[in-house]
Short mmCIF file of C-alpha atoms and ligand atoms in Angstrom, two decimals:
data_model
loop_
_atom_site.label_atom_id
_atom_site.label_comp_id
_atom_site.label_asym_id
_atom_site.label_seq_id
_atom_site.Cartn_x
_atom_site.Cartn_y
_atom_site.Cartn_z
CA UNK A 1344 0.00 0.00 0.00
CA UNK A 1345 1.36 3.43 -0.96
CA UNK A 1346 0.39 6.34 1.28
CA UNK A 1347 1.51 9.96 1.58
CA UNK A 1348 0.92 12.47 4.37
CA UNK A 1349 -2.12 14.56 3.44
CA UNK A 1350 -2.77 16.57 6.58
CA UNK A 1351 -2.59 16.74 10.36
CA UNK A 1352 -5.92 17.32 12.07
CA UNK A 1353 -5.87 19.62 15.10
CA UNK A 1354 -8.89 19.84 17.40
CA UNK A 1355 -9.51 23.44 18.50
CA UNK A 1356 -12.09 25.11 20.74
CA UNK A 1357 -12.53 28.10 18.46
CA UNK A 1358 -11.21 28.07 14.94
CA UNK A 1359 -11.10 31.88 14.67
CA UNK A 1360 -9.01 32.12 17.83
CA UNK A 1361 -6.67 29.39 16.52
CA UNK A 1362 -6.19 31.34 13.29
CA UNK A 1363 -4.84 34.23 15.35
CA UNK A 1364 -1.85 31.97 16.07
CA UNK A 1365 -1.52 29.97 12.83
CA UNK A 1366 -2.18 32.85 10.43
CA UNK A 1367 -1.46 36.08 12.26
CA UNK A 1368 1.48 34.97 14.45
CA UNK A 1369 3.00 32.25 12.23
CA UNK A 1370 2.05 34.11 9.06
CA UNK A 1371 0.59 31.07 7.26
CA UNK A 1372 -2.07 31.39 4.54
CA UNK A 1373 -5.45 29.81 5.19
CA UNK A 1374 -7.85 28.36 2.62
CA UNK A 1375 -11.59 29.00 2.47
CA UNK A 1376 -13.66 27.47 5.29
CA UNK A 1377 -15.48 24.20 4.84
CA UNK A 1378 -18.23 22.64 6.91
CA UNK A 1379 -18.39 18.87 6.97
CA UNK A 1380 -22.03 18.45 7.84
CA UNK A 1381 -21.86 14.67 8.28
CA UNK A 1382 -19.11 14.95 10.89
CA UNK A 1383 -20.49 18.13 12.47
CA UNK A 1384 -17.21 20.04 12.21
CA UNK A 1385 -15.99 23.27 10.69
CA UNK A 1386 -12.62 22.84 8.98
CA UNK A 1387 -9.92 25.33 7.96
CA UNK A 1388 -6.99 24.10 5.91
CA UNK A 1389 -3.54 25.68 6.11
CA UNK A 1390 -1.05 24.50 3.47
CA UNK A 1391 2.46 23.85 4.85
CA UNK A 1392 4.49 22.63 1.88
CA UNK A 1393 2.64 19.59 0.41
CA UNK A 1394 0.63 18.50 3.45
CA UNK A 1395 -1.79 20.77 5.32
CA UNK A 1396 -2.74 21.56 8.87
CA UNK A 1397 -6.46 21.09 9.39
CA UNK A 1398 -8.04 23.09 12.19
CA UNK A 1399 -11.24 21.45 13.36
CA UNK A 1400 -13.96 23.04 15.46
CA UNK A 1401 -17.06 21.13 16.51
CA UNK A 1402 -20.39 22.50 15.26
CA UNK A 1403 -22.47 20.25 17.55
CA UNK A 1404 -21.95 18.78 21.04
CA UNK A 1405 -22.18 15.19 19.70
CA UNK A 1406 -19.36 15.72 17.17
CA UNK A 1407 -16.25 13.55 17.61
CA UNK A 1408 -14.17 16.73 17.94
CA UNK A 1409 -16.34 18.02 20.79
CA UNK A 1410 -15.98 14.69 22.62
CA UNK A 1411 -12.22 14.65 22.04
CA UNK A 1412 -11.75 18.15 23.49
CA UNK A 1413 -13.98 17.35 26.45
CA UNK A 1414 -11.82 14.31 27.27
CA UNK A 1415 -8.31 15.52 26.46
CA UNK A 1416 -8.44 19.21 25.63
CA UNK A 1417 -7.43 20.68 22.27
CA UNK A 1418 -4.46 19.24 20.36
CA UNK A 1419 -3.44 16.90 17.58
CA UNK A 1420 -6.48 14.76 16.81
CA UNK A 1421 -5.42 12.65 13.83
CA UNK A 1422 -3.03 12.29 10.94
CA UNK A 1423 -4.32 11.61 7.46
CA UNK A 1424 -2.63 9.45 4.86
CA UNK A 1425 -3.73 9.75 1.25
CA UNK A 1426 -4.24 6.50 -0.67
CA UNK A 1427 -5.23 5.87 -4.26
CA UNK A 1428 -7.85 3.20 -3.59
CA UNK A 1429 -9.40 3.35 -0.13
CA UNK A 1430 -11.38 0.11 -0.50
CA UNK A 1431 -8.24 -1.80 -1.47
CA UNK A 1432 -6.41 -0.20 1.48
CA UNK A 1433 -9.15 -1.26 3.91
CA UNK A 1434 -9.15 -4.82 2.52
CA UNK A 1435 -5.37 -4.89 2.92
CA UNK A 1436 -5.66 -3.85 6.58
CA UNK A 1437 -8.58 -6.20 7.33
CA UNK A 1438 -6.60 -9.13 5.92
CA UNK A 1439 -3.87 -8.29 8.46
CA UNK A 1440 -6.29 -8.10 11.39
CA UNK A 1441 -5.83 -4.35 11.93
CA UNK A 1442 -8.56 -2.86 14.13
CA UNK A 1443 -10.58 -0.27 12.19
CA UNK A 1444 -13.05 2.41 13.26
CA UNK A 1445 -14.63 2.38 9.78
CA UNK A 1446 -14.74 -0.86 7.84
CA UNK A 1447 -16.36 1.05 4.94
CA UNK A 1448 -15.35 4.46 3.48
CA UNK A 1449 -17.50 7.47 4.37
CA UNK A 1450 -17.75 11.04 3.00
CA UNK A 1451 -15.15 13.49 4.37
CA UNK A 1452 -14.02 17.07 3.76
CA UNK A 1453 -13.40 18.25 0.19
CA UNK A 1454 -15.65 15.44 -1.12
CA UNK A 1455 -13.07 12.80 -0.35
CA UNK A 1456 -13.82 9.26 0.84
CA UNK A 1457 -12.32 8.62 4.28
CA UNK A 1458 -11.99 5.84 6.89
CA UNK A 1459 -10.36 5.79 10.33
CA UNK A 1460 -7.98 3.19 11.74
CA UNK A 1461 -8.35 2.61 15.50
CA UNK A 1462 -5.65 4.38 17.60
CA UNK A 1463 -4.95 1.11 19.45
CA UNK A 1464 -3.69 -0.38 16.19
CA UNK A 1465 -1.56 2.66 15.32
CA UNK A 1466 0.29 3.00 18.65
CA UNK A 1467 -1.85 5.73 20.10
CA UNK A 1468 -2.45 7.79 16.94
CA UNK A 1469 -5.81 8.11 15.20
CA UNK A 1470 -5.00 7.51 11.52
CA UNK A 1471 -7.38 8.56 8.78
CA UNK A 1472 -7.15 7.13 5.28
CA UNK A 1473 -8.34 9.40 2.51
CA UNK A 1474 -9.06 8.90 -1.16
CA UNK A 1475 -9.40 12.37 -2.74
CA UNK A 1476 -12.41 13.19 -4.92
CA UNK A 1477 -11.96 12.20 -8.54
CA UNK A 1478 -11.44 14.99 -11.06
CA UNK A 1479 -14.44 16.10 -13.06
CA UNK A 1480 -17.82 17.32 -11.87
CA UNK A 1481 -20.09 15.42 -9.55
CA UNK A 1482 -22.86 14.18 -11.79
CA UNK A 1483 -25.30 12.81 -9.28
CA UNK A 1484 -28.93 13.84 -9.24
CA UNK A 1485 -29.86 15.46 -5.94
CA UNK A 1486 -33.40 16.04 -4.65
CA UNK A 1487 -34.72 18.27 -1.93
CA UNK A 1488 -38.21 18.84 -0.55
CA UNK A 1489 -38.84 22.61 -0.43
CA UNK A 1490 -42.16 23.66 1.09
CA UNK A 1491 -44.85 22.39 -1.29
CA UNK A 1492 -42.28 21.90 -4.06
CA UNK A 1493 -39.79 19.21 -4.91
CA UNK A 1494 -36.48 20.56 -6.22
CA UNK A 1495 -34.01 18.37 -8.13
CA UNK A 1496 -30.62 19.44 -9.36
CA UNK A 1497 -30.20 17.59 -12.66
CA UNK A 1498 -27.09 17.70 -14.84
CA UNK A 1499 -26.17 17.74 -18.50
CA UNK A 1500 -22.57 16.56 -18.09
CA UNK A 1501 -19.46 18.62 -17.54
CA UNK A 1502 -17.63 21.18 -19.63
CA UNK A 1503 -14.66 23.49 -19.29
CA UNK A 1504 -14.12 27.18 -19.89
CA UNK A 1505 -11.02 29.35 -19.92
CA UNK A 1506 -10.07 30.01 -16.29
CA UNK A 1507 -8.97 33.59 -16.95
CA UNK A 1508 -12.27 34.42 -18.64
CA UNK A 1509 -14.21 32.84 -15.75
CA UNK A 1510 -12.61 35.22 -13.23
CA UNK A 1511 -12.36 38.44 -15.23
CA UNK A 1512 -9.92 40.91 -13.68
CA UNK A 1513 -8.93 38.59 -10.79
CA UNK A 1514 -5.27 37.50 -11.15
CA UNK A 1515 -4.69 33.79 -11.66
CA UNK A 1516 -2.73 33.19 -8.40
CA UNK A 1517 -5.87 34.20 -6.49
CA UNK A 1518 -8.35 31.92 -8.30
CA UNK A 1519 -6.29 28.89 -9.26
CA UNK A 1520 -6.20 27.39 -5.76
CA UNK A 1521 -10.02 27.41 -5.81
CA UNK A 1522 -10.40 26.28 -9.43
CA UNK A 1523 -7.29 24.56 -10.78
CA UNK A 1524 -6.74 24.99 -14.52
CA UNK A 1525 -5.82 22.17 -16.90
CA UNK A 1526 -2.96 22.24 -19.45
CA UNK A 1527 -5.21 24.21 -21.82
CA UNK A 1528 -5.95 26.81 -19.09
CA UNK A 1529 -9.51 25.62 -18.65
CA UNK A 1530 -11.38 25.02 -15.39
CA UNK A 1531 -13.93 22.30 -14.75
CA UNK A 1532 -17.58 23.32 -14.67
CA UNK A 1533 -20.93 21.54 -14.58
CA UNK A 1534 -24.25 22.25 -16.26
CA UNK A 1535 -27.08 21.70 -13.82
CA UNK A 1536 -30.63 22.41 -14.90
CA UNK A 1537 -33.11 22.73 -12.04
CA UNK A 1538 -36.26 20.63 -11.97
CA UNK A 1539 -39.21 22.07 -10.02
CA UNK A 1540 -42.09 19.68 -9.37
CA UNK A 1541 -45.34 21.16 -8.13
CA UNK A 1542 -49.09 20.64 -8.17
CA UNK A 1543 -49.15 22.57 -11.47
CA UNK A 1544 -46.62 20.26 -13.18
CA UNK A 1545 -42.92 19.90 -13.84
CA UNK A 1546 -40.67 22.78 -14.85
CA UNK A 1547 -37.07 22.60 -15.99
CA UNK A 1548 -35.02 25.78 -15.56
CA UNK A 1549 -32.31 25.84 -18.25
CA UNK A 1550 -31.56 22.57 -19.98
CA UNK A 1551 -27.83 22.26 -20.56
CA UNK A 1552 -25.96 22.18 -23.84
CA UNK A 1553 -27.62 19.28 -25.66
CA UNK A 1554 -26.02 17.30 -28.49
CA UNK A 1555 -25.82 19.62 -31.48
CA UNK A 1556 -22.32 20.99 -30.99
CA UNK A 1557 -19.75 20.15 -33.73
CA UNK A 1558 -16.71 18.09 -32.68
CA UNK A 1559 -14.24 20.99 -32.82
CA UNK A 1560 -16.25 23.17 -30.40
CA UNK A 1561 -17.07 20.14 -28.23
CA UNK A 1562 -13.32 19.62 -27.87
CA UNK A 1563 -12.60 23.28 -27.08
CA UNK A 1564 -15.25 23.21 -24.33
CA UNK A 1565 -14.32 19.65 -23.21
CA UNK A 1566 -17.98 18.61 -23.35
CA UNK A 1567 -18.38 15.39 -21.38
CA UNK A 1568 -21.36 13.53 -22.85
CA UNK A 1569 -20.96 10.06 -21.29
CA UNK A 1570 -23.70 11.04 -18.86
CA UNK A 1571 -26.07 13.83 -19.77
CA UNK A 1572 -29.56 15.19 -19.18
CA UNK A 1573 -31.39 12.07 -20.41
CA UNK A 1574 -29.50 10.01 -17.82
CA UNK A 1575 -30.21 12.56 -15.12
CA UNK A 1576 -33.93 12.62 -15.95
CA UNK A 1577 -33.99 8.81 -15.95
CA UNK A 1578 -32.38 8.82 -12.49
CA UNK A 1579 -35.25 11.05 -11.37
CA UNK A 1580 -37.69 8.57 -12.93
CA UNK A 1581 -38.54 10.92 -15.83
CA UNK A 1582 -38.04 11.44 -19.55
CA UNK A 1583 -38.02 14.52 -21.80
CA UNK A 1584 -41.77 13.93 -22.27
CA UNK A 1585 -42.36 14.49 -18.54
CA UNK A 1586 -41.46 18.18 -18.71
CA UNK A 1587 -44.41 20.62 -18.91
CA UNK A 1588 -42.52 23.91 -18.83
CA UNK A 1589 -38.96 24.90 -19.80
CA UNK A 1590 -37.77 28.27 -18.49
CA UNK A 1591 -34.61 30.04 -19.74
CA UNK A 1592 -32.38 32.18 -17.50
CA UNK A 1593 -30.83 33.37 -20.79
CA UNK A 1594 -30.25 31.82 -24.21
CA UNK A 1595 -26.49 31.06 -24.17
CA UNK A 1596 -25.63 27.60 -25.53
CA UNK A 1597 -24.53 26.18 -22.15
CA UNK A 1598 -27.95 27.08 -20.70
CA UNK A 1599 -30.45 26.53 -23.49
CA UNK A 1600 -28.58 24.48 -26.13
CA UNK A 1601 -30.48 21.47 -24.77
CA UNK A 1602 -33.82 23.07 -25.68
CA UNK A 1603 -33.71 21.69 -29.22
CA UNK A 1604 -32.48 18.48 -30.84
CA UNK A 1605 -31.76 17.12 -34.29
CA UNK A 1606 -34.05 14.62 -35.94
CA UNK A 1607 -32.44 13.74 -39.24
CA UNK A 1608 -31.86 17.07 -40.95
CA UNK A 1609 -34.58 18.81 -38.95
CA UNK A 1610 -34.43 20.58 -35.59
CA UNK A 1611 -37.24 20.20 -33.09
CA UNK A 1612 -38.08 21.00 -29.47
CA UNK A 1613 -36.32 18.58 -27.15
CA UNK A 1614 -39.20 18.44 -24.64
CA UNK A 1615 -42.17 17.39 -26.81
CA UNK A 1616 -44.87 18.37 -24.29
CA UNK A 1617 -43.33 21.54 -22.93
CA UNK A 1618 -44.19 25.18 -23.24
CA UNK A 1619 -40.98 27.22 -23.40
CA UNK A 1620 -40.92 30.41 -21.31
CA UNK A 1621 -38.56 33.06 -22.69
CA UNK A 1622 -38.17 36.74 -21.79
CA UNK A 1623 -38.98 38.72 -24.96
CA UNK A 1624 -36.06 41.14 -24.61
CA UNK A 1625 -33.60 38.24 -24.22
CA UNK A 1626 -35.07 36.73 -27.40
CA UNK A 1627 -34.51 40.05 -29.19
CA UNK A 1628 -30.85 40.15 -28.08
CA UNK A 1629 -30.25 36.48 -28.90
CA UNK A 1630 -31.71 36.76 -32.39
CA UNK A 1631 -29.77 39.99 -33.11
CA UNK A 1632 -26.27 39.05 -31.94
CA UNK A 1633 -23.20 41.25 -32.35
CA UNK A 1634 -19.49 40.41 -32.60
CA UNK A 1635 -19.10 40.13 -28.84
CA UNK A 1636 -21.93 37.63 -28.13
CA UNK A 1637 -22.33 35.79 -31.46
CA UNK A 1638 -20.33 32.76 -30.26
CA UNK A 1639 -22.69 32.29 -27.29
CA UNK A 1640 -26.06 32.71 -29.03
CA UNK A 1641 -26.44 29.76 -31.42
CA UNK A 1642 -29.59 30.27 -33.45
CA UNK A 1643 -30.33 26.52 -33.75
CA UNK A 1644 -30.81 26.45 -29.98
CA UNK A 1645 -33.94 28.58 -30.00
CA UNK A 1646 -35.28 29.55 -33.49
CA UNK A 1647 -36.82 26.06 -34.00
CA UNK A 1648 -38.87 26.59 -30.84
CA UNK A 1649 -40.63 29.62 -32.28
CA UNK A 1650 -41.15 27.78 -35.59
CA UNK A 1651 -42.81 24.93 -33.67
CA UNK A 1652 -45.11 27.44 -31.90
CA UNK A 1653 -44.12 26.30 -28.40
CA UNK A 1654 -42.70 29.55 -27.00
CA UNK A 1655 -44.59 31.75 -24.57
CA UNK A 1656 -42.85 35.11 -24.44
CA UNK A 1657 -43.15 37.28 -21.35
CA UNK A 1658 -42.06 40.78 -20.38
CA UNK A 1659 -40.43 41.97 -17.18
CA UNK A 1660 -40.11 40.44 -13.72
CA UNK A 1661 -43.00 38.18 -12.79
CA UNK A 1662 -44.23 35.04 -11.12
CA UNK A 1663 -44.21 32.54 -13.99
CA UNK A 1664 -45.81 29.72 -11.97
CA UNK A 1665 -46.91 29.60 -8.32
CA UNK A 1666 -43.66 29.59 -6.29
CA UNK A 1667 -41.43 30.45 -9.26
CA UNK A 1668 -40.51 34.09 -9.84
CA UNK A 1669 -37.97 35.58 -12.25
CA UNK A 1670 -35.99 38.77 -11.68
CA UNK A 1671 -33.78 40.42 -14.27
CA UNK A 1672 -30.19 40.76 -13.09
CA UNK A 1673 -28.67 41.97 -16.33
CA UNK A 1674 -24.88 41.97 -16.23
CA UNK A 1675 -23.94 38.69 -17.87
CA UNK A 1676 -26.32 39.47 -20.73
CA UNK A 1677 -28.55 42.52 -20.80
CA UNK A 1678 -31.59 40.39 -19.91
CA UNK A 1679 -30.04 37.61 -17.82
CA UNK A 1680 -32.46 36.63 -15.05
CA UNK A 1681 -32.26 34.69 -11.80
CA UNK A 1682 -35.07 32.47 -10.56
CA UNK A 1683 -36.52 32.72 -7.04
CA UNK A 1684 -38.20 29.59 -5.72
CA UNK A 1685 -40.48 30.46 -2.81
CA UNK A 1686 -42.50 27.98 -0.79
CA UNK A 1687 -43.35 27.28 2.86
CA UNK A 1688 -41.68 30.52 3.98
CA UNK A 1689 -38.36 29.50 2.44
CA UNK A 1690 -36.49 30.97 -0.53
CA UNK A 1691 -34.09 29.32 -2.93
CA UNK A 1692 -32.37 31.18 -5.77
CA UNK A 1693 -31.17 29.63 -9.00
CA UNK A 1694 -28.43 32.16 -9.64
CA UNK A 1695 -27.26 30.95 -13.10
CA UNK A 1696 -24.32 33.11 -14.24
CA UNK A 1697 -24.60 35.73 -11.47
CA UNK A 1698 -22.65 33.43 -9.10
CA UNK A 1699 -21.49 30.69 -11.48
CA UNK A 1700 -19.52 28.71 -8.86
CA UNK A 1701 -18.74 28.76 -5.14
CA UNK A 1702 -15.38 30.35 -6.11
CA UNK A 1703 -17.29 33.50 -7.16
CA UNK A 1704 -18.58 34.60 -3.74
CA UNK A 1705 -16.62 37.84 -3.58
CA UNK A 1706 -18.57 40.70 -5.14
CA UNK A 1707 -15.91 41.82 -7.69
CA UNK A 1708 -15.13 38.27 -8.87
CA UNK A 1709 -17.12 38.79 -12.07
CA UNK A 1710 -16.66 36.81 -15.26
CA UNK A 1711 -14.79 38.32 -18.22
CA UNK A 1712 -17.67 37.04 -20.37
CA UNK A 1713 -20.14 39.48 -18.82
CA UNK A 1714 -21.31 42.19 -21.21
CA UNK A 1715 -22.14 44.63 -18.39
CA UNK A 1716 -19.81 43.77 -15.49
CA UNK A 1717 -20.79 46.78 -13.36
CA UNK A 1718 -24.43 45.62 -13.51
CA UNK A 1719 -23.32 42.15 -12.42
CA UNK A 1720 -21.41 43.71 -9.52
CA UNK A 1721 -24.37 45.79 -8.35
CA UNK A 1722 -26.91 42.95 -8.58
CA UNK A 1723 -24.57 40.41 -7.02
CA UNK A 1724 -23.65 42.67 -4.10
CA UNK A 1725 -27.32 43.09 -3.20
CA UNK A 1726 -28.25 39.45 -3.83
CA UNK A 1727 -25.44 37.96 -1.74
CA UNK A 1728 -26.06 40.36 1.16
CA UNK A 1729 -29.75 39.38 1.10
CA UNK A 1730 -28.90 35.67 0.72
CA UNK A 1731 -26.69 35.76 3.83
CA UNK A 1732 -29.12 37.84 5.92
CA UNK A 1733 -32.28 35.94 4.93
CA UNK A 1734 -30.75 32.46 4.51
CA UNK A 1735 -31.61 31.90 0.88
CA UNK A 1736 -30.62 28.48 -0.42
CA UNK A 1737 -28.35 29.14 -3.41
CA UNK A 1738 -28.61 26.72 -6.34
CA UNK A 1739 -25.36 26.66 -8.33
CA UNK A 1740 -25.67 25.85 -12.04
CA UNK A 1741 -21.97 25.65 -12.94
CA UNK A 1742 -20.12 24.65 -9.76
CA UNK A 1743 -18.39 21.32 -10.41
CA UNK A 1744 -18.99 20.00 -6.87
CA UNK A 1745 -21.66 21.97 -5.03
CA UNK A 1746 -25.27 21.90 -6.27
CA UNK A 1747 -26.81 23.88 -3.42
CA UNK A 1748 -25.79 25.60 -0.22
CA UNK A 1749 -26.11 28.57 2.11
CA UNK A 1750 -23.66 31.46 1.84
CA UNK A 1751 -22.26 32.23 5.30
CA UNK A 1752 -19.88 34.86 6.60
CA UNK A 1753 -17.35 34.33 9.40
CA UNK A 1754 -16.24 36.87 12.00
CA UNK A 1755 -13.56 38.13 9.58
CA UNK A 1756 -16.18 38.81 6.91
CA UNK A 1757 -14.92 35.93 4.72
CA UNK A 1758 -17.69 34.18 2.82
CA UNK A 1759 -18.08 30.44 2.42
CA UNK A 1760 -20.74 28.00 1.36
CA UNK A 1761 -22.32 25.54 3.74
CA UNK A 1762 -23.06 22.75 1.31
CA UNK A 1763 -26.55 21.25 1.36
CA UNK A 1764 -26.48 19.25 -1.89
ZN1 ZN B 2748 -23.27 29.88 -18.13
#
């Protein structure tokens, strides 16, 4: 078995107080906070060469970290060894009669699979084995009851965009630890349409890229089509025919390319029973592209819908169905809109390209793609403030790992996402 030191876990009473030593006194850099809901801890990672120090604060009295501190006070809690195949490693240890805390892997921080070896076997040290998350987006279908509605984050596979363009004026050293770029300078993204199921029917918000893109473009964008929207719908027990309404945040190919499909030489609506809801002014912009947005508005994605007579155009901000309200943000495109889902006193927001990933939580981290970046900044500043204060559940369309979560702020004013899905 090959294993390398990944991190040293340190149990602390108060992670902010501990940072006063590790960051302020020692001068080390700290990564963004992460909550591991399943283990009821808040984690902060501090890189020290290859391995990291992991400061762990309990978020509930029944957390293992809380119990550890109660018994022995704060201090080194565990060391973590990274392995390539955690199941093989556990089998290897079981065959040698090593006492384990976890005989099966379980979810850990940073979406890794982890398992603990009992301290009695490791001469007094709690040893964690960790298999890091695979590269590529998480393509599972995740459901959530939300008041009277059922929300499902679907997916239409992964794709990649230029990292520099995704972060606009932000220098690469600042974003690349959050979103590592590949050898063609691209970062991994997901396409996640939202399914809303209600008494009135089933609505899909955005519908991914679809299958019309020529091979050269598909290569540039690293479209991953092994698993796509049909698979995701099937996982939710549905097909394209199950969709009653398809709503567009805007008509860029990575959001509404999946609205149409080829049948022989013809193009037709992809959801045969759906009415397509499109903001009129966005339609005007999309059908009259200029040099700057022509590559994003592909006419085959939406013109066939109008020809088939399945579009219902609407003007302005409105409630499009009970519990589903659109609000124009502008910024990314002149008519880009976000979707508020409101039910049972709770609010979720499908933010589309206003906050494309969890790496875009800082107000000025605005994409280079945006046509009106100052509008994005203004809308985003207000939306994120409101989302923190009123606990809106944020639904992320492009984040490769996080489908949904709450934006939180720590005592230092740093923002992070408490992952829900
Ligand atoms: Zn997008």
